[in-house]
Short mmCIF file of C-alpha atoms in Angstrom, two decimals:
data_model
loop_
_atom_site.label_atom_id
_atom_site.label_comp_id
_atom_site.label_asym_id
_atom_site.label_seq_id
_atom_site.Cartn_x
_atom_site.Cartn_y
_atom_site.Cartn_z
CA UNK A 1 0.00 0.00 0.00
CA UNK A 2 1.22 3.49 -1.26
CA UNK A 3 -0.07 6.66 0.18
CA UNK A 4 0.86 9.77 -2.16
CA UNK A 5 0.34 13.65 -0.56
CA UNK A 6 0.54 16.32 -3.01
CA UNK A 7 1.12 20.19 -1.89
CA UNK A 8 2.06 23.00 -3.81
CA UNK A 9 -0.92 24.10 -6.10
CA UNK A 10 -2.56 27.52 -6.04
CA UNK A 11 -3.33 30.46 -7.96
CA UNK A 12 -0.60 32.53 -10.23
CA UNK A 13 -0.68 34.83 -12.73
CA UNK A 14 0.64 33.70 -16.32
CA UNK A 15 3.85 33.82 -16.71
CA UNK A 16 4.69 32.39 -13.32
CA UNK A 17 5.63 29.76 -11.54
CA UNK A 18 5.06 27.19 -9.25
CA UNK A 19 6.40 23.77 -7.79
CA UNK A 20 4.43 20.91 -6.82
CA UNK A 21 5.41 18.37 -4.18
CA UNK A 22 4.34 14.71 -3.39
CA UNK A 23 5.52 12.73 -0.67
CA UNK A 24 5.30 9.09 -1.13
CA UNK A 25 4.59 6.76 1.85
CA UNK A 26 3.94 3.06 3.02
CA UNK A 27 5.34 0.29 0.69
CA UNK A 28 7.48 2.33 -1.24
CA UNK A 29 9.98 -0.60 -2.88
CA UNK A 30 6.86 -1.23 -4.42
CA UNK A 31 7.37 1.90 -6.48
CA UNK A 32 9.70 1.59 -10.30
CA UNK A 33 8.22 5.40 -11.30
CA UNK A 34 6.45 8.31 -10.82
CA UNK A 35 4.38 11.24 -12.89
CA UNK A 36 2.27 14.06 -12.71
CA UNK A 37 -1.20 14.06 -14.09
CA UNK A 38 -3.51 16.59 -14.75
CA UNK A 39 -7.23 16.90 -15.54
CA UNK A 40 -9.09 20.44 -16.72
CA UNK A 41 -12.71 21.14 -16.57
CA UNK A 42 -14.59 18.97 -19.18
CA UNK A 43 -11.12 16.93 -20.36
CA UNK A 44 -9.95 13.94 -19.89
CA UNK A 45 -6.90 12.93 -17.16
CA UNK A 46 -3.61 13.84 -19.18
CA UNK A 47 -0.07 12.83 -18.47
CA UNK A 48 1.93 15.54 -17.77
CA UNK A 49 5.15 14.02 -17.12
CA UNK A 50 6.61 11.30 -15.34
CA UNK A 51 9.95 9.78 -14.10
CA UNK A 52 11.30 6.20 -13.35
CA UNK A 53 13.48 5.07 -11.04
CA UNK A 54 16.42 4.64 -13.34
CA UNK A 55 15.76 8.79 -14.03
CA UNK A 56 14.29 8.35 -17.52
CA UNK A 57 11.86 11.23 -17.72
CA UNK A 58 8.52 11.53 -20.45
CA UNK A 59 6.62 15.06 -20.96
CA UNK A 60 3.90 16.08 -23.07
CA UNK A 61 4.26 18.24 -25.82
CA UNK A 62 2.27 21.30 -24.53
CA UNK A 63 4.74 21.56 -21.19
CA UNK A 64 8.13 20.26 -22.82
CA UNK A 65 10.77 23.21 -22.19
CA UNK A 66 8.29 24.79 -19.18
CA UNK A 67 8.29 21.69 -17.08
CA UNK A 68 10.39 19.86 -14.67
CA UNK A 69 10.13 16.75 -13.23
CA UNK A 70 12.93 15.49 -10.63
CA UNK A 71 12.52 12.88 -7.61
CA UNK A 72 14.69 12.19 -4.53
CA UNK A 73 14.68 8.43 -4.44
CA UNK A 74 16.15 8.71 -0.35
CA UNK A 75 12.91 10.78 0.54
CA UNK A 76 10.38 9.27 -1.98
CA UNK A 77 9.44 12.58 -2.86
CA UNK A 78 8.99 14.14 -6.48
CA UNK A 79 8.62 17.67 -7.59
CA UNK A 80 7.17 19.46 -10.49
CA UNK A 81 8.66 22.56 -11.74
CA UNK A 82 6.36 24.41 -13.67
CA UNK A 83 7.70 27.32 -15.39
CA UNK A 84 5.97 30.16 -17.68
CA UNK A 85 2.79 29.07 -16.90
CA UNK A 86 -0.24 30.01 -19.16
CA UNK A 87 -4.16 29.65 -18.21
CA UNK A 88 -4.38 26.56 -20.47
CA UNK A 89 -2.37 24.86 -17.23
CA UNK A 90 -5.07 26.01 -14.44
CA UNK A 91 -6.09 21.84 -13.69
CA UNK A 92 -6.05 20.35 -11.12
CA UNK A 93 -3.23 17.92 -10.68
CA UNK A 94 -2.43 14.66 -9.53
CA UNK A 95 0.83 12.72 -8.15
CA UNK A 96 1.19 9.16 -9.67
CA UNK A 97 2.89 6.07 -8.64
CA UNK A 98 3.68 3.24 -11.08
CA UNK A 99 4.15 -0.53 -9.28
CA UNK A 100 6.99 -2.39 -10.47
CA UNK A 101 4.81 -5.37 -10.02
CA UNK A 102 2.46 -4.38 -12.99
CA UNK A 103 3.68 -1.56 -14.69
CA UNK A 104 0.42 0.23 -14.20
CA UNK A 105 0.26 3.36 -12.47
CA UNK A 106 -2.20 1.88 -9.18
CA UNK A 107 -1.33 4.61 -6.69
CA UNK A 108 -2.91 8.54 -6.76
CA UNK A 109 -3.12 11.54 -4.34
CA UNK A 110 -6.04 13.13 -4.12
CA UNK A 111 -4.66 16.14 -6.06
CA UNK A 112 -3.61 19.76 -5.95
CA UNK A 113 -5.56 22.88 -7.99
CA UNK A 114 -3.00 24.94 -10.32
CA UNK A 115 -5.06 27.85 -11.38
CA UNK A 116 -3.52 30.31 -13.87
CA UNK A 117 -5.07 33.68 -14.41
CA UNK A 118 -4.68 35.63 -17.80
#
């Protein structure tokens, strides 16, 4: 059992920035990669961008060059850097975890609203 706490969301004005957090907790070994993912009024959940264990990273287009992704493996915690942010951003967003067991990402916080005013 994985228990993921995200922190970090809030409003900004475009152009901005802001960095999410998300603590991982519980059966952690259990873990081979984490990601961000973020759902806007009347869309579907998107993958924003994620990271394994071995530090191989995969963004979307639309956040490529704005967004960073890191983790610290020792405190099971992994940040998002979001940089230059524009109003198509304002979701709210979700921490990830992927099992090794399955390769399916089984584990979610109960996620943090980015809102980005014009």
């Amino acid at each position: 059992q994985v228990q993921l706490v995200e922190s970090g969301g809030g409003l900004v004005q475009a152009g901005g920035s802001l960095r999410l957090s998300c603590a991982a907790s519980g059966t952690t070994f259990s873990i081979n990669a984490m990601g961000w993912y973020r759902q806007a009024p009347g869309k579907q959940r998107e993958l924003v961008a994620a990271m394994s264990n071995g530090g191989n990273t995969n963004y979307a287009d639309d956040v490529k060059g704005r967004f960073t992704i890191s983790r610290d493996n020792a405190k099971n915690t992994v940040y998002l850097q979001m940089n230059s942010l524009k109003p198509e951003d304002t979701a709210v967003y979700y921490c990830a975890a992927r099992r090794r067991d399955t390769y399916s990402y089984d584990y979610w916080g109960q996620g943090t609203q980015v809102t980005v005013s014009s």
